[in-house]
């Protein structure tokens, strides 16, 4: 329903939903439920498939020129959280007040996906997942590749927060990439 609200607001007659091929149950359910005008597209599972540029190319074959926005070439892209927030606002009059956050990493005792109120501290969310195990731990906001070190665990979860990862601190010296693929 959130997709249909956005389609109507933007005067669109077609929407594409990209789902990676390792989520067969989601693909089947979405195909069963999708109304006319909403197409479920199966995408190869790869990093960074969720990146706006990668996703747009995989779905439409259009490349986004540097410095341009998707709308400049006739596309708009919304993530799942945004579509749900639109639906909640439109159908329930509910403003965005909570966020789904993945709490993960080798140093989290009980990794989980958690729906939390905006403003919840990183510290409280990590504690909810059993806390941190280990001594030399780096906490990052976001994911392992694009995330940034989150030094202040009293910082709040905000509308753009999507993940917390706690990993062993890498104390090795930086070196040239040898294209080993470990990061992927």
XYZ file of N, CA, C and O in Angstrom:
736
model
N 0.817 -1.212 0.000
C 0.000 0.000 0.000
C 0.855 1.269 0.000
O 0.487 2.266 -0.601
N 2.002 1.227 0.675
C 2.906 2.374 0.656
C 3.418 2.662 -0.747
O 3.536 3.820 -1.158
N 3.702 1.617 -1.505
C 4.149 1.790 -2.892
C 3.029 2.428 -3.712
O 3.277 3.349 -4.499
N 1.805 1.980 -3.516
C 0.683 2.560 -4.274
C 0.468 4.032 -3.925
O 0.165 4.842 -4.794
N 0.638 4.406 -2.664
C 0.526 5.816 -2.277
C 1.585 6.638 -3.007
O 1.280 7.693 -3.581
N 2.821 6.151 -3.016
C 3.901 6.873 -3.703
C 3.658 6.943 -5.207
O 3.903 7.979 -5.834
N 3.166 5.857 -5.793
C 2.876 5.862 -7.228
C 1.826 6.921 -7.563
O 1.969 7.665 -8.532
N 0.804 7.001 -6.736
C -0.255 7.982 -6.991
C 0.260 9.409 -6.791
O -0.011 10.301 -7.600
N 1.017 9.618 -5.729
C 1.547 10.957 -5.440
C 2.483 11.444 -6.536
O 2.544 12.645 -6.821
N 3.181 10.514 -7.174
C 4.153 10.876 -8.207
C 3.623 10.650 -9.623
O 4.375 10.767 -10.591
N 2.341 10.317 -9.733
C 1.699 10.055 -11.032
C 2.448 8.987 -11.835
O 2.724 9.156 -13.022
N 2.749 7.891 -11.191
C 3.453 6.778 -11.838
C 2.473 5.633 -12.097
O 1.590 5.369 -11.291
N 2.659 4.954 -13.215
C 1.811 3.797 -13.496
C 2.564 2.480 -13.334
O 1.999 1.408 -13.517
N 3.845 2.561 -12.954
C 4.664 1.359 -12.826
C 5.683 1.523 -11.702
O 6.279 2.586 -11.549
N 5.866 0.461 -10.929
C 6.886 0.445 -9.873
C 7.598 -0.903 -9.923
O 6.980 -1.932 -10.218
N 8.874 -0.878 -9.654
C 9.684 -2.089 -9.603
C 10.191 -2.276 -8.186
O 10.683 -1.330 -7.576
N 10.078 -3.499 -7.684
C 10.611 -3.822 -6.366
C 11.715 -4.847 -6.580
O 11.462 -5.936 -7.105
N 12.934 -4.493 -6.190
C 14.072 -5.397 -6.341
C 14.270 -6.233 -5.099
O 14.299 -5.711 -3.990
N 14.387 -7.553 -5.297
C 14.630 -8.483 -4.197
C 15.771 -9.409 -4.623
O 15.729 -9.972 -5.720
N 16.779 -9.567 -3.768
C 17.897 -10.434 -4.110
C 17.452 -11.901 -4.163
O 16.559 -12.318 -3.427
N 18.110 -12.662 -5.038
C 17.689 -14.038 -5.323
C 17.870 -15.026 -4.176
O 17.415 -16.163 -4.261
N 18.477 -14.606 -3.076
C 18.605 -15.493 -1.917
C 17.424 -15.353 -0.950
O 17.449 -15.885 0.147
N 16.388 -14.655 -1.378
C 15.200 -14.446 -0.536
C 13.961 -14.966 -1.262
O 13.006 -14.238 -1.521
N 13.994 -16.261 -1.601
C 12.932 -16.860 -2.409
C 11.554 -16.756 -1.762
O 10.561 -16.520 -2.444
N 11.482 -16.910 -0.436
C 10.176 -16.822 0.225
C 9.582 -15.429 0.072
O 8.384 -15.268 -0.172
N 10.425 -14.399 0.175
C 9.949 -13.018 0.001
C 9.511 -12.778 -1.444
O 8.489 -12.137 -1.692
N 10.273 -13.314 -2.394
C 9.940 -13.144 -3.818
C 8.575 -13.748 -4.102
O 7.710 -13.118 -4.728
N 8.352 -14.973 -3.648
C 7.073 -15.653 -3.882
C 5.912 -14.893 -3.247
O 4.869 -14.691 -3.875
N 6.081 -14.465 -2.003
C 5.009 -13.747 -1.305
C 4.705 -12.418 -1.984
O 3.534 -12.078 -2.204
N 5.739 -11.664 -2.341
C 5.525 -10.372 -2.996
C 4.861 -10.542 -4.356
O 3.967 -9.773 -4.720
N 5.280 -11.540 -5.109
C 4.647 -11.780 -6.418
C 3.183 -12.150 -6.263
O 2.346 -11.767 -7.075
N 2.880 -12.886 -5.217
C 1.496 -13.280 -4.946
C 0.635 -12.070 -4.570
O -0.520 -11.972 -4.962
N 1.211 -11.127 -3.832
C 0.458 -9.998 -3.291
C 0.505 -8.728 -4.143
O -0.340 -7.853 -3.971
N 1.481 -8.613 -5.033
C 1.671 -7.357 -5.781
C 0.507 -7.088 -6.730
O 0.138 -7.940 -7.532
N -0.066 -5.894 -6.658
C -1.159 -5.541 -7.577
C -0.609 -5.181 -8.960
O 0.610 -5.059 -9.153
N -1.488 -5.001 -9.884
C -1.117 -4.593 -11.243
C -0.313 -3.295 -11.172
O -0.643 -2.386 -10.414
N 0.763 -3.236 -11.925
C 1.599 -2.039 -11.962
C 2.808 -2.111 -11.055
O 3.689 -1.266 -11.126
N 2.846 -3.128 -10.183
C 3.998 -3.303 -9.306
C 4.650 -4.628 -9.676
O 4.058 -5.693 -9.525
N 5.882 -4.532 -10.188
C 6.608 -5.714 -10.661
C 7.705 -6.085 -9.670
O 8.463 -5.223 -9.225
N 7.777 -7.362 -9.347
C 8.813 -7.870 -8.450
C 9.959 -8.373 -9.323
O 9.787 -9.268 -10.144
N 11.136 -7.786 -9.148
C 12.313 -8.117 -9.959
C 13.334 -8.854 -9.100
O 13.725 -8.361 -8.042
N 13.747 -10.012 -9.575
C 14.743 -10.804 -8.853
C 16.130 -10.339 -9.273
O 16.442 -10.284 -10.458
N 16.941 -9.991 -8.279
C 18.283 -9.469 -8.521
C 19.338 -10.435 -8.002
O 19.110 -11.135 -7.011
N 20.479 -10.440 -8.647
C 21.597 -11.248 -8.193
C 22.023 -10.763 -6.807
O 22.058 -9.567 -6.541
N 22.329 -11.694 -5.924
C 22.802 -11.345 -4.590
C 24.263 -10.926 -4.694
O 25.116 -11.732 -5.053
N 24.523 -9.654 -4.436
C 25.895 -9.148 -4.475
C 25.962 -7.843 -3.703
O 24.952 -7.175 -3.495
N 27.153 -7.515 -3.269
C 27.393 -6.242 -2.583
C 27.998 -5.290 -3.601
O 28.865 -5.694 -4.366
N 27.566 -4.082 -3.709
C 26.542 -3.368 -2.925
C 25.241 -3.220 -3.704
O 24.894 -2.146 -4.169
N 24.509 -4.289 -3.894
C 23.285 -4.280 -4.692
C 22.280 -3.229 -4.215
O 21.532 -2.692 -5.001
N 22.251 -2.932 -2.928
C 21.315 -1.951 -2.398
C 21.707 -0.501 -2.633
O 20.926 0.412 -2.382
N 22.921 -0.266 -3.123
C 23.343 1.093 -3.440
C 22.438 1.648 -4.541
O 22.085 0.950 -5.490
N 22.068 2.902 -4.393
C 21.123 3.533 -5.329
C 21.527 3.360 -6.794
O 20.725 2.990 -7.637
N 22.784 3.622 -7.098
C 23.261 3.504 -8.488
C 23.205 2.063 -8.983
O 22.781 1.795 -10.104
N 23.665 1.140 -8.150
C 23.663 -0.272 -8.527
C 22.238 -0.778 -8.724
O 21.942 -1.491 -9.684
N 21.371 -0.414 -7.806
C 19.981 -0.863 -7.863
C 19.275 -0.333 -9.097
O 18.591 -1.077 -9.804
N 19.459 0.936 -9.386
C 18.816 1.534 -10.551
C 19.294 0.859 -11.837
O 18.494 0.554 -12.720
N 20.586 0.594 -11.932
C 21.117 -0.054 -13.133
C 20.577 -1.483 -13.256
O 20.164 -1.918 -14.333
N 20.561 -2.229 -12.136
C 20.078 -3.612 -12.159
C 18.602 -3.685 -12.558
O 18.183 -4.601 -13.261
N 17.804 -2.712 -12.130
C 16.367 -2.730 -12.415
C 16.003 -2.159 -13.787
O 15.059 -2.619 -14.416
N 16.732 -1.143 -14.224
C 16.318 -0.427 -15.444
C 17.351 -0.427 -16.560
O 17.026 -0.089 -17.694
N 18.606 -0.743 -16.243
C 19.668 -0.659 -17.238
C 20.162 0.764 -17.453
O 21.039 1.006 -18.274
N 19.614 1.712 -16.711
C 20.037 3.112 -16.835
C 21.192 3.394 -15.899
O 21.166 3.003 -14.730
N 22.195 4.111 -16.407
C 23.325 4.515 -15.575
C 23.100 5.945 -15.101
O 22.642 6.788 -15.864
N 23.430 6.191 -13.854
C 23.265 7.514 -13.268
C 24.565 8.298 -13.447
O 25.593 7.938 -12.871
N 24.536 9.366 -14.245
C 25.761 10.164 -14.428
C 26.194 10.814 -13.113
O 25.368 11.148 -12.264
N 27.493 10.992 -12.966
C 28.049 11.633 -11.778
C 27.421 13.012 -11.583
O 27.262 13.775 -12.537
N 27.036 13.295 -10.364
C 26.456 14.596 -10.040
C 24.964 14.694 -10.305
O 24.352 15.718 -10.042
N 24.367 13.639 -10.844
C 22.930 13.647 -11.146
C 22.169 12.855 -10.090
O 22.711 11.999 -9.403
N 20.885 13.136 -9.995
C 19.988 12.406 -9.115
C 19.151 11.454 -9.964
O 18.944 11.707 -11.158
N 18.641 10.369 -9.369
C 17.801 9.449 -10.141
C 16.651 10.155 -10.870
O 16.339 9.818 -12.013
N 16.043 11.148 -10.231
C 14.926 11.858 -10.863
C 15.355 12.550 -12.158
O 14.532 12.739 -13.065
N 16.642 12.906 -12.268
C 17.139 13.549 -13.485
C 17.050 12.634 -14.696
O 17.048 13.104 -15.834
N 16.981 11.320 -14.467
C 16.869 10.388 -15.592
C 15.591 9.543 -15.500
O 15.513 8.445 -16.031
N 14.592 10.095 -14.800
C 13.269 9.479 -14.782
C 13.042 8.364 -13.787
O 12.160 7.537 -13.976
N 13.807 8.331 -12.710
C 13.648 7.292 -11.685
C 13.520 7.928 -10.302
O 14.052 9.002 -10.064
N 12.808 7.257 -9.435
C 12.831 7.589 -8.015
C 13.036 6.276 -7.271
O 12.528 5.235 -7.694
N 13.806 6.321 -6.211
C 14.115 5.110 -5.459
C 13.774 5.348 -3.997
O 14.162 6.357 -3.417
N 13.035 4.394 -3.433
C 12.673 4.451 -2.018
C 13.066 3.134 -1.376
O 12.857 2.067 -1.948
N 13.617 3.211 -0.163
C 13.908 1.964 0.543
C 12.656 1.499 1.286
O 11.665 2.226 1.406
N 12.714 0.279 1.752
C 11.559 -0.336 2.403
C 11.084 0.463 3.609
O 9.877 0.656 3.803
N 12.023 0.938 4.413
C 11.644 1.708 5.606
C 10.847 2.957 5.230
O 9.887 3.312 5.904
N 11.243 3.632 4.158
C 10.541 4.841 3.722
C 9.131 4.499 3.262
O 8.168 5.199 3.591
N 8.996 3.418 2.502
C 7.676 3.014 2.005
C 6.746 2.676 3.168
O 5.572 3.069 3.172
N 7.268 1.988 4.170
C 6.462 1.667 5.358
C 6.072 2.947 6.097
O 4.925 3.101 6.537
N 7.012 3.892 6.215
C 6.711 5.162 6.892
C 5.634 5.938 6.148
O 4.741 6.535 6.775
N 5.668 5.930 4.827
C 4.629 6.588 4.026
C 3.277 5.931 4.290
O 2.270 6.609 4.505
N 3.256 4.621 4.281
C 2.006 3.897 4.544
C 1.458 4.222 5.934
O 0.271 4.503 6.096
N 2.331 4.202 6.949
C 1.886 4.517 8.316
C 1.358 5.945 8.422
O 0.360 6.198 9.101
N 2.013 6.876 7.753
C 1.560 8.274 7.787
C 0.238 8.430 7.058
O -0.683 9.090 7.554
N 0.119 7.825 5.900
C -1.070 8.000 5.067
C -2.287 7.282 5.635
O -3.374 7.846 5.710
N -2.125 6.032 6.035
C -3.268 5.233 6.489
C -3.571 5.359 7.973
O -4.700 5.154 8.395
N -2.555 5.664 8.779
C -2.757 5.696 10.225
C -2.500 7.066 10.847
O -2.683 7.228 12.051
N -2.043 8.035 10.049
C -1.724 9.345 10.598
C -0.556 9.299 11.575
O -0.406 10.177 12.416
N 0.279 8.274 11.465
C 1.392 8.069 12.403
C 2.684 8.619 11.820
O 3.131 8.179 10.770
N 3.289 9.588 12.482
C 4.584 10.099 12.006
C 5.674 9.049 12.231
O 5.481 8.092 12.980
N 6.794 9.253 11.600
C 7.921 8.351 11.789
C 8.428 8.491 13.218
O 8.894 9.561 13.620
N 8.298 7.434 13.993
C 8.733 7.501 15.389
C 9.506 6.261 15.811
O 9.914 6.152 16.962
N 9.714 5.332 14.881
C 10.500 4.143 15.197
C 11.300 3.716 13.973
O 11.002 4.132 12.855
N 12.276 2.860 14.212
C 13.188 2.474 13.139
C 13.630 1.032 13.345
O 13.911 0.624 14.474
N 13.681 0.266 12.274
C 14.238 -1.078 12.318
C 15.748 -0.969 12.256
O 16.288 -0.338 11.352
N 16.440 -1.565 13.212
C 17.899 -1.484 13.281
C 18.469 -2.892 13.427
O 18.013 -3.669 14.269
N 19.469 -3.201 12.626
C 20.197 -4.460 12.752
C 21.355 -4.242 13.718
O 22.130 -3.311 13.542
N 21.441 -5.084 14.722
C 22.539 -5.038 15.690
C 23.312 -6.341 15.496
O 22.777 -7.422 15.727
N 24.560 -6.231 15.021
C 25.273 -7.420 14.567
C 26.772 -7.290 14.823
O 27.233 -6.292 15.356
N 27.505 -8.293 14.430
C 28.954 -8.304 14.567
C 29.408 -9.386 15.527
O 28.657 -9.823 16.409
N 30.646 -9.813 15.358
C 31.209 -10.878 16.189
C 31.235 -10.535 17.672
O 31.308 -11.428 18.503
N 31.185 -9.251 18.005
C 31.305 -8.844 19.406
C 29.963 -8.535 20.067
O 29.930 -8.078 21.213
N 28.846 -8.767 19.366
C 27.517 -8.612 19.967
C 27.078 -9.989 20.470
O 27.105 -10.963 19.720
N 26.664 -10.062 21.721
C 26.316 -11.359 22.304
C 25.106 -12.003 21.631
O 25.123 -13.197 21.344
N 24.037 -11.232 21.388
C 22.830 -11.784 20.756
C 22.403 -10.877 19.592
O 21.504 -10.038 19.754
N 23.030 -11.037 18.416
C 22.666 -10.201 17.267
C 21.170 -10.298 16.979
O 20.552 -11.353 17.177
N 20.583 -9.181 16.529
C 19.138 -9.174 16.281
C 18.770 -8.011 15.370
O 19.527 -7.045 15.224
N 17.599 -8.118 14.789
C 16.944 -6.997 14.121
C 15.890 -6.507 15.095
O 15.050 -7.296 15.544
N 15.923 -5.223 15.424
C 15.074 -4.689 16.488
C 14.342 -3.443 15.993
O 14.937 -2.580 15.349
N 13.066 -3.358 16.289
C 12.276 -2.159 16.007
C 12.300 -1.299 17.264
O 11.841 -1.729 18.325
N 12.904 -0.101 17.158
C 13.108 0.733 18.343
C 12.576 2.145 18.127
O 12.560 2.643 17.001
N 12.161 2.811 19.200
C 11.753 4.214 19.081
C 12.947 5.085 18.697
O 14.075 4.830 19.144
N 12.712 6.088 17.854
C 13.761 7.064 17.571
C 14.180 7.682 18.901
O 13.343 7.924 19.772
N 15.457 7.925 19.052
C 15.970 8.495 20.295
C 16.567 7.457 21.228
O 17.256 7.812 22.183
N 16.308 6.163 20.970
C 16.930 5.116 21.776
C 18.445 5.226 21.620
O 18.942 5.422 20.518
N 19.181 5.108 22.706
C 20.637 5.243 22.599
C 21.257 3.959 22.052
O 20.714 2.862 22.217
N 22.401 4.124 21.407
C 23.169 2.969 20.954
C 23.465 2.058 22.143
O 23.367 0.836 22.040
N 23.813 2.655 23.265
C 24.145 1.885 24.468
C 22.981 0.994 24.900
O 23.158 -0.192 25.163
N 21.772 1.552 24.948
C 20.603 0.767 25.372
C 20.276 -0.335 24.364
O 19.878 -1.439 24.742
N 20.429 -0.051 23.092
C 20.139 -1.041 22.062
C 21.149 -2.197 22.117
O 20.770 -3.370 22.023
N 22.417 -1.872 22.315
C 23.449 -2.907 22.451
C 23.181 -3.734 23.710
O 23.283 -4.965 23.690
N 22.813 -3.088 24.805
C 22.505 -3.807 26.047
C 21.320 -4.750 25.839
O 21.324 -5.882 26.345
N 20.320 -4.304 25.081
C 19.152 -5.147 24.783
C 19.576 -6.430 24.063
O 18.933 -7.467 24.211
N 20.657 -6.342 23.294
C 21.165 -7.499 22.542
C 22.267 -8.235 23.302
O 23.087 -8.929 22.704
N 22.295 -8.073 24.607
C 23.216 -8.829 25.440
C 24.533 -8.151 25.725
O 25.369 -8.676 26.445
N 24.760 -6.996 25.107
C 25.998 -6.269 25.346
C 27.106 -6.690 24.396
O 26.914 -7.495 23.487
N 28.269 -6.120 24.680
C 29.448 -6.370 23.846
C 30.327 -7.397 24.543
O 30.522 -7.344 25.758
N 30.862 -8.326 23.764
C 31.829 -9.281 24.294
C 33.176 -9.013 23.628
O 33.237 -8.734 22.448
N 34.210 -9.044 24.431
C 35.543 -8.756 23.919
C 36.067 -7.473 24.524
O 35.329 -6.704 25.144
N 37.356 -7.242 24.330
C 37.974 -6.088 24.964
C 38.352 -4.980 23.992
O 38.223 -3.820 24.300
N 38.837 -5.325 22.835
C 39.281 -4.316 21.887
C 38.262 -4.263 20.743
O 38.469 -4.839 19.684
N 37.135 -3.574 21.006
C 35.974 -3.603 20.114
C 35.735 -2.232 19.494
O 35.829 -1.211 20.169
N 35.419 -2.249 18.220
C 35.017 -1.028 17.520
C 33.526 -1.135 17.227
O 33.061 -2.145 16.696
N 32.779 -0.110 17.574
C 31.349 -0.046 17.267
C 31.188 0.916 16.099
O 31.693 2.038 16.127
N 30.470 0.452 15.075
C 30.235 1.281 13.894
C 28.737 1.474 13.697
O 27.943 0.576 13.955
N 28.375 2.656 13.252
C 26.999 2.946 12.850
C 26.924 2.630 11.362
O 27.742 3.103 10.587
N 25.962 1.828 10.970
C 25.872 1.389 9.579
C 26.515 0.027 9.443
O 26.581 -0.741 10.392
N 27.013 -0.277 8.257
C 27.591 -1.589 8.002
C 29.102 -1.590 8.042
O 29.740 -0.559 8.275
N 29.698 -2.746 7.779
C 31.149 -2.874 7.880
C 31.908 -2.074 6.821
O 33.025 -1.624 7.074
N 31.326 -1.869 5.652
C 32.044 -1.183 4.577
C 31.776 0.324 4.565
O 32.688 1.114 4.395
N 30.525 0.713 4.681
C 30.159 2.122 4.551
C 29.871 2.790 5.892
O 29.637 3.987 5.949
N 29.897 2.004 6.982
C 29.614 2.564 8.290
C 30.760 3.428 8.794
O 31.836 3.473 8.205
N 30.518 4.115 9.897
C 31.544 4.960 10.504
C 31.629 4.633 11.990
O 30.657 4.167 12.593
N 32.802 4.859 12.569
C 33.007 4.555 13.977
C 32.072 5.412 14.819
O 31.984 6.629 14.644
N 31.342 4.755 15.715
C 30.415 5.429 16.621
C 31.063 5.463 17.997
O 31.000 4.492 18.740
N 31.731 6.561 18.303
C 32.483 6.669 19.556
C 31.564 6.888 20.759
O 31.801 6.367 21.829
N 30.494 7.655 20.562
C 29.599 8.003 21.662
C 28.392 7.070 21.655
O 27.472 7.234 20.854
N 28.376 6.102 22.548
C 27.273 5.141 22.587
C 26.017 5.721 23.223
O 24.976 5.070 23.244
N 26.089 6.945 23.725
C 24.887 7.624 24.220
C 24.147 8.336 23.087
O 23.080 8.892 23.304
N 24.714 8.318 21.892
C 24.079 8.949 20.727
C 22.760 8.236 20.430
O 22.622 7.030 20.658
N 21.781 8.971 19.912
C 20.468 8.373 19.656
C 20.346 7.735 18.277
O 21.009 8.131 17.324
N 19.474 6.756 18.190
C 19.052 6.220 16.899
C 18.197 7.303 16.249
O 17.312 7.883 16.889
N 18.502 7.595 14.976
C 17.767 8.625 14.238
C 17.105 7.993 13.021
O 17.284 6.802 12.760
N 16.372 8.789 12.259
C 15.618 8.230 11.132
C 16.507 7.572 10.091
O 16.076 6.663 9.411
N 17.761 7.988 9.981
C 18.671 7.386 9.009
C 19.481 6.223 9.551
O 20.232 5.596 8.815
N 19.319 5.907 10.821
C 20.074 4.794 11.423
C 19.513 3.477 10.909
O 18.300 3.296 10.854
N 20.402 2.569 10.538
C 19.902 1.281 10.075
C 20.661 0.096 10.658
O 20.197 -1.025 10.577
N 21.827 0.349 11.223
C 22.576 -0.766 11.759
C 23.649 -0.348 12.737
O 24.142 0.775 12.714
N 23.971 -1.287 13.614
C 25.076 -1.147 14.553
C 25.884 -2.431 14.409
O 25.315 -3.525 14.427
N 27.170 -2.286 14.230
C 28.023 -3.465 14.148
C 29.162 -3.304 15.144
O 29.747 -2.226 15.248
N 29.419 -4.352 15.911
C 30.513 -4.343 16.883
C 31.491 -5.433 16.474
O 31.129 -6.613 16.431
N 32.704 -5.011 16.152
C 33.713 -5.928 15.622
C 35.037 -5.726 16.356
O 35.250 -4.698 16.992
N 35.902 -6.727 16.254
C 37.254 -6.579 16.811
C 37.927 -5.404 16.130
O 37.824 -5.233 14.910
N 38.616 -4.597 16.911
C 39.339 -3.458 16.356
C 40.512 -3.959 15.528
O 41.288 -4.787 15.986
N 40.601 -3.471 14.298
C 41.686 -3.841 13.398
C 42.873 -2.938 13.699
O 42.815 -1.735 13.472
N 43.933 -3.521 14.226
C 45.105 -2.718 14.578
C 46.247 -2.928 13.584
O 47.365 -2.521 13.822
N 45.934 -3.572 12.451
C 46.974 -3.773 11.446
C 47.231 -2.466 10.707
O 46.396 -1.569 10.671
N 48.393 -2.371 10.111
C 48.748 -1.188 9.342
C 48.003 -1.194 8.015
O 47.824 -2.253 7.410
N 47.553 -0.034 7.550
C 46.896 0.018 6.239
C 47.856 -0.455 5.154
O 49.068 -0.244 5.241
N 47.302 -1.125 4.154
C 48.127 -1.591 3.044
C 47.324 -1.486 1.757
O 46.112 -1.293 1.777
N 48.019 -1.629 0.636
C 47.366 -1.568 -0.673
C 46.372 -2.732 -0.786
O 46.610 -3.824 -0.298
N 45.279 -2.493 -1.487
C 44.293 -3.545 -1.736
C 44.912 -4.589 -2.667
O 45.481 -4.237 -3.723
N 44.828 -5.851 -2.287
C 45.347 -6.920 -3.144
C 44.200 -7.681 -3.824
O 44.387 -8.746 -4.376
N 42.978 -7.115 -3.711
C 41.783 -7.680 -4.350
C 41.525 -9.128 -3.924
O 41.219 -9.983 -4.741
N 41.683 -9.379 -2.624
C 41.470 -10.724 -2.100
C 39.991 -11.080 -2.017
O 39.638 -12.255 -1.958
N 39.099 -10.087 -1.942
C 37.669 -10.332 -1.860
C 37.147 -10.479 -0.446
O 35.955 -10.667 -0.235
N 38.008 -10.411 0.565
C 37.577 -10.581 1.950
C 36.483 -9.575 2.340
O 35.545 -9.906 3.055
N 36.604 -8.356 1.841
C 35.643 -7.312 2.200
C 34.241 -7.655 1.687
O 33.245 -7.302 2.298
N 34.170 -8.329 0.586
C 32.874 -8.697 0.006
C 32.269 -9.827 0.788
O 31.102 -9.888 1.044
